[in-house]
Coordinates of C-alpha atoms in Angstrom, one line a residue:
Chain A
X1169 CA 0.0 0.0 0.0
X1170 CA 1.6 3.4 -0.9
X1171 CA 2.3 5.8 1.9
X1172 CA 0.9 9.4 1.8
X1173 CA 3.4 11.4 0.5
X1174 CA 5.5 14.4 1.6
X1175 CA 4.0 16.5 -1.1
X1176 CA -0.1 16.2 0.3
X1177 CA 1.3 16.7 3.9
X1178 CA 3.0 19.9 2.7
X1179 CA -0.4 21.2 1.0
X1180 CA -2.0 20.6 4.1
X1181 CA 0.2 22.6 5.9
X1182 CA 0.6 25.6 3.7
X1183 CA -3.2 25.9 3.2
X1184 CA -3.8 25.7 6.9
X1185 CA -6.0 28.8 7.0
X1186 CA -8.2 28.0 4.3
X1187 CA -8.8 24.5 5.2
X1188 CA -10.3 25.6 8.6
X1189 CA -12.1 28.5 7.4
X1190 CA -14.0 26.2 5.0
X1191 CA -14.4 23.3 7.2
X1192 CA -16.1 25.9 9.8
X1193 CA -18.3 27.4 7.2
X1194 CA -18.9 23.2 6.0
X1195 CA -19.7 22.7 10.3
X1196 CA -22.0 25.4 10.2
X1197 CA -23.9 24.9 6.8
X1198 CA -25.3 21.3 8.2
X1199 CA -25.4 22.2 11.8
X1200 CA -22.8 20.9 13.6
X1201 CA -21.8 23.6 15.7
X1202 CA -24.8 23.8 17.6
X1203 CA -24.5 25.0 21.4
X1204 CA -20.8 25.8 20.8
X1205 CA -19.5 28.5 20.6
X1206 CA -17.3 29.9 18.1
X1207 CA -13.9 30.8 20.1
X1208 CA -14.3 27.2 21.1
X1209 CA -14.7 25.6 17.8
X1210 CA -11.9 27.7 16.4
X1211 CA -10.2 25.8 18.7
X1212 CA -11.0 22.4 18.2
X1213 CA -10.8 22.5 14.5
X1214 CA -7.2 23.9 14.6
X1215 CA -5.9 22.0 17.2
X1216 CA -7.0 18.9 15.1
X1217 CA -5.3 19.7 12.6
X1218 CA -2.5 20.1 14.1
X1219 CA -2.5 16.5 15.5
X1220 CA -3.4 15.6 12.0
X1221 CA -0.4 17.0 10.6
X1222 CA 1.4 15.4 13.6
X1223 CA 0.2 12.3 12.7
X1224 CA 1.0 12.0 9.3
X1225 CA 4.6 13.3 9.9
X1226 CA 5.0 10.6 12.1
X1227 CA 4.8 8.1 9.7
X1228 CA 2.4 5.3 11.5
X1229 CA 0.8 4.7 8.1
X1230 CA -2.7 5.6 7.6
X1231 CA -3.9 3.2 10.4
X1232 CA -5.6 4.6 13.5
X1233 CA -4.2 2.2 15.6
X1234 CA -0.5 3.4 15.2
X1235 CA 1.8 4.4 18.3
X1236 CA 2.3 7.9 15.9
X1237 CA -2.4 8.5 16.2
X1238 CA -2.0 8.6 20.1
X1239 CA -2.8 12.0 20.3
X1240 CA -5.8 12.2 17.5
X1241 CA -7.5 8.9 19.1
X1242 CA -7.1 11.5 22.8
X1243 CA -8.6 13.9 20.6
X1244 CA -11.4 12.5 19.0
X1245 CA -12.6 10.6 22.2
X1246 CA -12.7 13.6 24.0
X1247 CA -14.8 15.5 21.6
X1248 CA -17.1 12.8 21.3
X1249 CA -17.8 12.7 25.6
X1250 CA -18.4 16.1 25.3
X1251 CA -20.3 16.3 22.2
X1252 CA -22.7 13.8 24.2
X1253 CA -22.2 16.1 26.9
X1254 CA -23.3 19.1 24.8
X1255 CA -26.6 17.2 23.8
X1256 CA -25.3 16.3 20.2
X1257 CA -26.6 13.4 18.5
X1258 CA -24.2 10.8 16.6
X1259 CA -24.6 12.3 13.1
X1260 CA -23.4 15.9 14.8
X1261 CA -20.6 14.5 16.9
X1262 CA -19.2 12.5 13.4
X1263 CA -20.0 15.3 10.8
X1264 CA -16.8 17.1 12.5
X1265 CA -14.7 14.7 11.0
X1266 CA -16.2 14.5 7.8
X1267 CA -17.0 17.9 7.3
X1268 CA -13.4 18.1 7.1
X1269 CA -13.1 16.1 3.9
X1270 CA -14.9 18.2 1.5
X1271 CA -12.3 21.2 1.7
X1272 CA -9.2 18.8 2.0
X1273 CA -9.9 17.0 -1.1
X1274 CA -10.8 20.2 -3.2
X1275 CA -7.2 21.1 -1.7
X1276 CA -5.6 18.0 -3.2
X1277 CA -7.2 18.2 -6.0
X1278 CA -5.7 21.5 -7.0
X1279 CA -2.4 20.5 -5.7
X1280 CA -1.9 17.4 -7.8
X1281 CA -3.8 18.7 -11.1
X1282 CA -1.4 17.7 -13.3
X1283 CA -1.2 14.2 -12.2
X1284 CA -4.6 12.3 -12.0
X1285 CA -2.4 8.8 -10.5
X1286 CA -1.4 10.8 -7.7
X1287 CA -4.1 12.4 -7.0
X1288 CA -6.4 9.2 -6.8
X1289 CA -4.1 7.0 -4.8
X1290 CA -3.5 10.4 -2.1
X1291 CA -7.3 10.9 -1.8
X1292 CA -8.1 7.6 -1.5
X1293 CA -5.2 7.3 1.2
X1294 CA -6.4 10.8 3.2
X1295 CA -10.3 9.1 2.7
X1296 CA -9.7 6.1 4.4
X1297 CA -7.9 7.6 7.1
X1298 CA -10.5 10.5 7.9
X1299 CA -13.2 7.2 7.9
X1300 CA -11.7 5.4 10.7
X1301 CA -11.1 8.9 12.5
X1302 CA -15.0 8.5 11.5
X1303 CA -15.5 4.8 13.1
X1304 CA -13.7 6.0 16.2
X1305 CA -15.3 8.9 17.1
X1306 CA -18.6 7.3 16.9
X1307 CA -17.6 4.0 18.5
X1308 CA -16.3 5.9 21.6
X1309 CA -19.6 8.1 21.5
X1310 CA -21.5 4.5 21.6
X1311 CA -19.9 3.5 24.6
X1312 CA -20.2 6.5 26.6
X1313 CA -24.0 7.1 25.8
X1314 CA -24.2 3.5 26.8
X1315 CA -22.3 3.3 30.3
X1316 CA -25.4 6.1 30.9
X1317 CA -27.9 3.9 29.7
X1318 CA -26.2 1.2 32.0
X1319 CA -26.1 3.3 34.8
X1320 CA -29.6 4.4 34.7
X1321 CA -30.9 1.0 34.2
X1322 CA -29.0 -0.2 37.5
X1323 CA -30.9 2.6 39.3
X1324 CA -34.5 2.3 38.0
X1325 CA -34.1 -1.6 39.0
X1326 CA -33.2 -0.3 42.8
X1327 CA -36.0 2.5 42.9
X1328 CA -38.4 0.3 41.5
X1329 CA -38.9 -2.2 44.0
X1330 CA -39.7 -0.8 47.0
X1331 CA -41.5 -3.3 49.7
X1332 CA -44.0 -1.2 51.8
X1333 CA -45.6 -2.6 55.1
X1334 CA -49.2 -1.7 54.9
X1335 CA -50.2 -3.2 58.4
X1336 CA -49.0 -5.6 61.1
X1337 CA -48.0 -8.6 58.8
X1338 CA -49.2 -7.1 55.5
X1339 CA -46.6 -5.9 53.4
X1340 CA -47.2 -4.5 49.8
X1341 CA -45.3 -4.2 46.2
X1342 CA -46.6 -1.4 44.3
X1343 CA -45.0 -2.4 40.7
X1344 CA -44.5 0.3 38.1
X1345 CA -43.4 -0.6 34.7
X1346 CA -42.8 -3.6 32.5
X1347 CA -41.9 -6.9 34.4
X1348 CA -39.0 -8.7 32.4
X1349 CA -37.1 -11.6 34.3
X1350 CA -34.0 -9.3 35.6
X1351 CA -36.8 -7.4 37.4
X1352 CA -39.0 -10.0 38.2
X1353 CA -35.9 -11.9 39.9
X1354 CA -35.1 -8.7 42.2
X1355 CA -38.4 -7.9 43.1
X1356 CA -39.2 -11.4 44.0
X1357 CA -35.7 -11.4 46.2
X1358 CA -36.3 -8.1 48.2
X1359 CA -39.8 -9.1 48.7
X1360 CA -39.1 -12.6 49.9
X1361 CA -36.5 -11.0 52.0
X1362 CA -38.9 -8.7 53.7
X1363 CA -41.5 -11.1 54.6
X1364 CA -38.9 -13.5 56.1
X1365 CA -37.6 -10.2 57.9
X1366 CA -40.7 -8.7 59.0
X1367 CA -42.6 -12.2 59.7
X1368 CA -45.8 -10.8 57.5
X1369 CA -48.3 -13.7 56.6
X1370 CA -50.2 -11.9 53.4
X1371 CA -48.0 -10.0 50.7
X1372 CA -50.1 -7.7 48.1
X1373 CA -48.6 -7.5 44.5
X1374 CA -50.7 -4.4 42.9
X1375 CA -49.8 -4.6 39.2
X1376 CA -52.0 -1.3 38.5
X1377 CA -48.6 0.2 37.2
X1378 CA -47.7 -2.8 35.0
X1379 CA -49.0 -1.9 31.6
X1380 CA -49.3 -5.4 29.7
X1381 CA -49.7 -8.8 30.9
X1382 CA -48.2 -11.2 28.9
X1383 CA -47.6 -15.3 28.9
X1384 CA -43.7 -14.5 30.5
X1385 CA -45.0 -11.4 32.9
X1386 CA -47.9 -14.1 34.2
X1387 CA -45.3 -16.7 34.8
X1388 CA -43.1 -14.6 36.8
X1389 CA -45.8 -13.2 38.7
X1390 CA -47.1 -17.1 38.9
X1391 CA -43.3 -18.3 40.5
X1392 CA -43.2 -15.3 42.7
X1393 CA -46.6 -16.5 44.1
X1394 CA -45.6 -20.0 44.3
X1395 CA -42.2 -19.1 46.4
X1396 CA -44.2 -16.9 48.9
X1397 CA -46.7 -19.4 49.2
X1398 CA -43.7 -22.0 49.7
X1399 CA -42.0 -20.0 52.9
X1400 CA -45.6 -20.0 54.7
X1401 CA -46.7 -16.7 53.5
X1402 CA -50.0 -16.1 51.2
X1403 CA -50.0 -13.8 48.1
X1404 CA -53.0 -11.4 46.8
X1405 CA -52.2 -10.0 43.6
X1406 CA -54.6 -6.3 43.2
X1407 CA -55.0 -4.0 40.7
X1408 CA -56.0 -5.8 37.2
X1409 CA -57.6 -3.7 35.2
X1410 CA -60.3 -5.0 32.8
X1411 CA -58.5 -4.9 29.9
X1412 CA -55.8 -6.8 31.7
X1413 CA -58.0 -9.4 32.8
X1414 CA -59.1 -9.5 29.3
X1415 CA -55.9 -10.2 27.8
X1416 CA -54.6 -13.0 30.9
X1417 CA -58.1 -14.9 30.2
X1418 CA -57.6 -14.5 26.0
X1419 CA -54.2 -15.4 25.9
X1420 CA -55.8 -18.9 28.1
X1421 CA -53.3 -18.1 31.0
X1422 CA -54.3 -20.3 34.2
X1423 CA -54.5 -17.9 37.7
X1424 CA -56.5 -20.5 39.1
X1425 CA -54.1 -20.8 42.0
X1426 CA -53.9 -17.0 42.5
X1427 CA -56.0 -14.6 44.9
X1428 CA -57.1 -12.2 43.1
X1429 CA -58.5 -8.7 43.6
X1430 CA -59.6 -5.7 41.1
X1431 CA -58.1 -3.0 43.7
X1432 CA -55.7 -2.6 46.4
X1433 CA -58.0 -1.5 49.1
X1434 CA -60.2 -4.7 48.7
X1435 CA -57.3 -7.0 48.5
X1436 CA -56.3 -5.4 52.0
X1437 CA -59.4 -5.6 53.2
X1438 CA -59.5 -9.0 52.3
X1439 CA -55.5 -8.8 54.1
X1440 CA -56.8 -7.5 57.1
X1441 CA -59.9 -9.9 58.0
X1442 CA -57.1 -13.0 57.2
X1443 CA -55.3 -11.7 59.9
X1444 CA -57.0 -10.2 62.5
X1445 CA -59.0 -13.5 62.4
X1446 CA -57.9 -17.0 61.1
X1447 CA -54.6 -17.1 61.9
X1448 CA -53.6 -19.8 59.4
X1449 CA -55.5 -21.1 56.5
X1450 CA -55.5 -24.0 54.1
X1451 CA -53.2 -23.2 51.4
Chain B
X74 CA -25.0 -43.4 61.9
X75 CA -26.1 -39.7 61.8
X76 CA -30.1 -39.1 62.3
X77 CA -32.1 -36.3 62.6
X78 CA -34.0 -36.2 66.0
X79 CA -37.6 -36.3 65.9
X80 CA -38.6 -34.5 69.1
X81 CA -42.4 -35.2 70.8
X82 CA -45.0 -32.1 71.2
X83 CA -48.1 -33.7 73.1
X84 CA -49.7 -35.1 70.0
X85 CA -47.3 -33.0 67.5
X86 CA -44.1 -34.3 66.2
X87 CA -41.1 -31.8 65.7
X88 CA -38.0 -32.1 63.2
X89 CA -35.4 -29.6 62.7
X90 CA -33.4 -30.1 60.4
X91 CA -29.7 -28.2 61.4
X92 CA -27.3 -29.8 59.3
X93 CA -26.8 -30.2 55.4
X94 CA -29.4 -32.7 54.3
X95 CA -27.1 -35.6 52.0
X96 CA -29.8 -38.4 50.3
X97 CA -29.0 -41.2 52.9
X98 CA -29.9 -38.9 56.1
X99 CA -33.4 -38.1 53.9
X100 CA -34.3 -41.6 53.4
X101 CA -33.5 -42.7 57.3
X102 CA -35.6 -40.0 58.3
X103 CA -38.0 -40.9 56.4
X104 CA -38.6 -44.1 57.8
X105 CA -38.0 -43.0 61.2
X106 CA -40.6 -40.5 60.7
X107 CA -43.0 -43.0 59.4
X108 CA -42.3 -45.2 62.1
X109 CA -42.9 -42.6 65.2
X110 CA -45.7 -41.2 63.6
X111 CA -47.5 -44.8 63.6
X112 CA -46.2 -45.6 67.1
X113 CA -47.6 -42.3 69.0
X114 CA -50.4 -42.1 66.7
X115 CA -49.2 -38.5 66.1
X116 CA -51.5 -35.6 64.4
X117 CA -49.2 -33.2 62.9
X118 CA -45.5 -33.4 62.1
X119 CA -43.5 -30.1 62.0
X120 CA -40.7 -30.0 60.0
X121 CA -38.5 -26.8 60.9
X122 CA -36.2 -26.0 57.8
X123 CA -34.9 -22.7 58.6
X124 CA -31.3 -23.2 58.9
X125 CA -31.4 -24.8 55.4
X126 CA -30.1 -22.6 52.8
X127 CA -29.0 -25.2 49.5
X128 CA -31.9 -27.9 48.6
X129 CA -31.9 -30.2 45.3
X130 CA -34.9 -31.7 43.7
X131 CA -33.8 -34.9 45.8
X132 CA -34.9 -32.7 49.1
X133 CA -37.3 -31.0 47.8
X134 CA -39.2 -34.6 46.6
X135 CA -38.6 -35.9 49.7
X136 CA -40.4 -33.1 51.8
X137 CA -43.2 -34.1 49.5
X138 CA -43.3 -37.4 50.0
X139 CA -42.7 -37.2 53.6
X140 CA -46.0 -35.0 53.7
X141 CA -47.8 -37.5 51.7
X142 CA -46.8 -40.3 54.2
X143 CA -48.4 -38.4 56.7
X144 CA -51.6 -37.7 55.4
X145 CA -51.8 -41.4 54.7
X146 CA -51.1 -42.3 58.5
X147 CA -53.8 -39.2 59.6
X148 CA -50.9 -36.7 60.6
X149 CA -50.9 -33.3 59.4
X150 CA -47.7 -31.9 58.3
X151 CA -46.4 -28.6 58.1
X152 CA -43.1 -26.8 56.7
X153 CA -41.7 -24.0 58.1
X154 CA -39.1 -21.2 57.9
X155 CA -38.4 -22.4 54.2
X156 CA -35.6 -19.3 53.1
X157 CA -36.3 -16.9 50.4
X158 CA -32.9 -18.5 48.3
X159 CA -34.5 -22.2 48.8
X160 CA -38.2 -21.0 48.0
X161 CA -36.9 -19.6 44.9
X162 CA -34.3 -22.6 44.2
X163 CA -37.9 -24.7 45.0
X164 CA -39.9 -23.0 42.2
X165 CA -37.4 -22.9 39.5
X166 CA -36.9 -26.7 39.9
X167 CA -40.3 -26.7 39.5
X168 CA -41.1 -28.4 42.6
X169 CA -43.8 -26.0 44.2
X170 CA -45.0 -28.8 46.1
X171 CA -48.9 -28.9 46.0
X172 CA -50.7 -30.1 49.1
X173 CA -47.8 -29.2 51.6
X174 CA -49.0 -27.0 54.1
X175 CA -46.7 -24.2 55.1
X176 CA -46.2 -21.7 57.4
X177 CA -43.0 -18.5 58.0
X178 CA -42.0 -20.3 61.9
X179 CA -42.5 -23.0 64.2
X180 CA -45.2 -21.1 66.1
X181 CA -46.9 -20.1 64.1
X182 CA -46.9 -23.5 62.2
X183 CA -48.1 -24.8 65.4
X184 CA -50.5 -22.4 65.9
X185 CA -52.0 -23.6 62.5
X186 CA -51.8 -27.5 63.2
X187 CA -53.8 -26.9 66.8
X188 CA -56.5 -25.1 65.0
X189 CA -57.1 -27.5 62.1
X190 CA -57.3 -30.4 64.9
X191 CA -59.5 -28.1 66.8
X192 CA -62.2 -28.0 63.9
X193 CA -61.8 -32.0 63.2

């Protein structure tokens, strides 16, 4: 594969100037430089090509993962984190890169008019290279936006499972949100935690803030029934709406185990004459 | 050889079980249980599992038949203090145990068993 030679890197560097004022006015005409400000653009672009420049004069090839791209790889991931910072989608944060090509190849081209070879093999050389600065950028953009996604996930499984006790030996789940197995597995944990902590006999699942029901939701709601049931405790599951209890008996799911109840308060009422009278009951 | 104690309650009979239940120590309380329950003419058998925290499908058939047993020979039997880890171990093997009466400790288990002879 030929190297890029002396000759381009020179054209870049002469033409400095021009190359940055027409990659701004490039960043500006598709609107990349929202929220930023000028000074700070300025800034960015120049100092970019600066590493560029560094870059090629090191002579690492036209590979990204050369010792000689340390400083552009530094670069690019830190524009990227604050790109996603700034609110930038991934089409913004990667047009800074390619906005660059447009002005760079009209460069080249006028540099190496008289010899079409040249010119082919050099642009197809810079090309390359300016796509995997490309592929970088928005890989490391990726993985930042998703260690947020990650994070939040891990929180809203935490916040959503709160155990409250409702009475003397009658605790209560509100759930909120789809069930999936990761979910159902912590809230049947913390829950069979509490009632082994707090001695309750009668646990009330209220799915009000579960919006579907489906064959998997069902059986997770049917295993976390069966484990309470299992340790000596007994289950009411409240809050089925009608179209809910459309769906469970349509879909032919089998509740026939369950204790059911449309609302919380009658499943508590129901909670409360369990145990402020029969202690125990057939189960 | 190592055996579970089977303690006497009056009319009740009460196992706890304390150490790691292997197969062998399963089957031998089985038939000791059988065996007492016959002898007294007990009512209820109480089986205290609360300082079990690993079961297998070996364990968990066993509590099942050991109930059945029972009801055969006119004793009621009751498990309690089953742990939230061995519950849930319990449903995933599938093994929810129909017909085994349960309850969260041993007094209120006992609690439960007094009543239900009460009404018969």
């Amino acid at each position: 594969m030929a190297a890029l030679q002396g000759s381009t890197l020179d054209a870049i560097n002469s033409n400095q100037e021009q190359l940055l004022e027409q990659w701004i006015a490039s960043l500006e005409a598709n609107g990349a430089t929202r929220n930023l400000k000028e000074q700070v653009l300025k800034q960015e672009t120049r100092e970019f090509l600066q590493l560029l420049s560094e870059g090629l004069q090191s002579g690492s090839g036209n590979s990204l993962a050369g010792a000689g791209w340390d400083a552009v790889r530094r670069f690019l991931e830190k524009l990227s984190s604050t790109r996603a910072q700034l609110g930038h989608d991934s089409h913004q944060t990667v047009y800074f890169i390619f906005a660059l090509k447009g002005p760079l190849f009209a460069l080249l081209q006028a540099h190496y008019r008289d010899d079409p070879a040249t010119l082919a093999e050099q642009l197809w050389l810079i090309s390359e290279l300016l796509d995997s600065m490309g592929m970088h950028t928005i890989r490391t953009y990726q993985a930042s936006r998703e260690t947020v996604i990650r994070r939040q996930q891990e929180e809203l499984l935490e916040l959503s499972t709160p155990v409250v006790k409702l009475w003397d030996g009658v605790l209560a789940l509100p759930l909120i949100g789809t069930l999936d197995s990761q979910r159902s597995q912590t809230v049947m944990e913390s829950l069979l935690q509490r009632i082994v902590d707090t001695g309750s006999e009668i646990a009330i699942i209220d799915i009000t803030g579960v919006p579907t029901v489906d064959t998997l939701v069902a059986q997770h709601l049917l295993k976390t029934v069966t484990a309470i049931r299992l340790m000596g405790a007994d289950c009411i599951i409240s809050g089925i709406r009608p179209q809910i209890a459309q769906t469970i008996v349509h879909l032919g799911l089998d509740l026939g185990t369950l204790t059911t109840k449309a609302n919380l308060s009658d499943a508590l009422k129901l909670a409360l004459t369990r145990v402020g009278g029969d202690l125990g009951q057939r189960v | 050889m190592e055996r579970i104690p089977i303690l006497q309650m009056g009319e009740f009979l009460l196992v706890t079980i304390q150490v790691d239940m292997h197969d062998q120590l399963a089957l031998t309380l089985q038939e000791d249980l059988t065996e007492r329950i016959s002898r007294i003419s007990a009512r209820g058998v109480l089986i205290d599992i609360s300082a079990l925290d690993m079961v297998d499908s070996f364990i968990g058939r066993m509590i099942a038949s050991i109930s059945g047993l029972s009801r055969i020979l006119d004793a009621e039997t009751m498990v309690v203090g089953m742990q939230p880890a061995v519950a849930i171990t319990l449903v995933e093997l599938g093994l929810t145990l129909p017909g085994v009466s349960t309850a969260l400790n041993v007094e209120r288990g006992m609690q439960v068993l007094r009543q239900r002879l009460e009404r018969t």
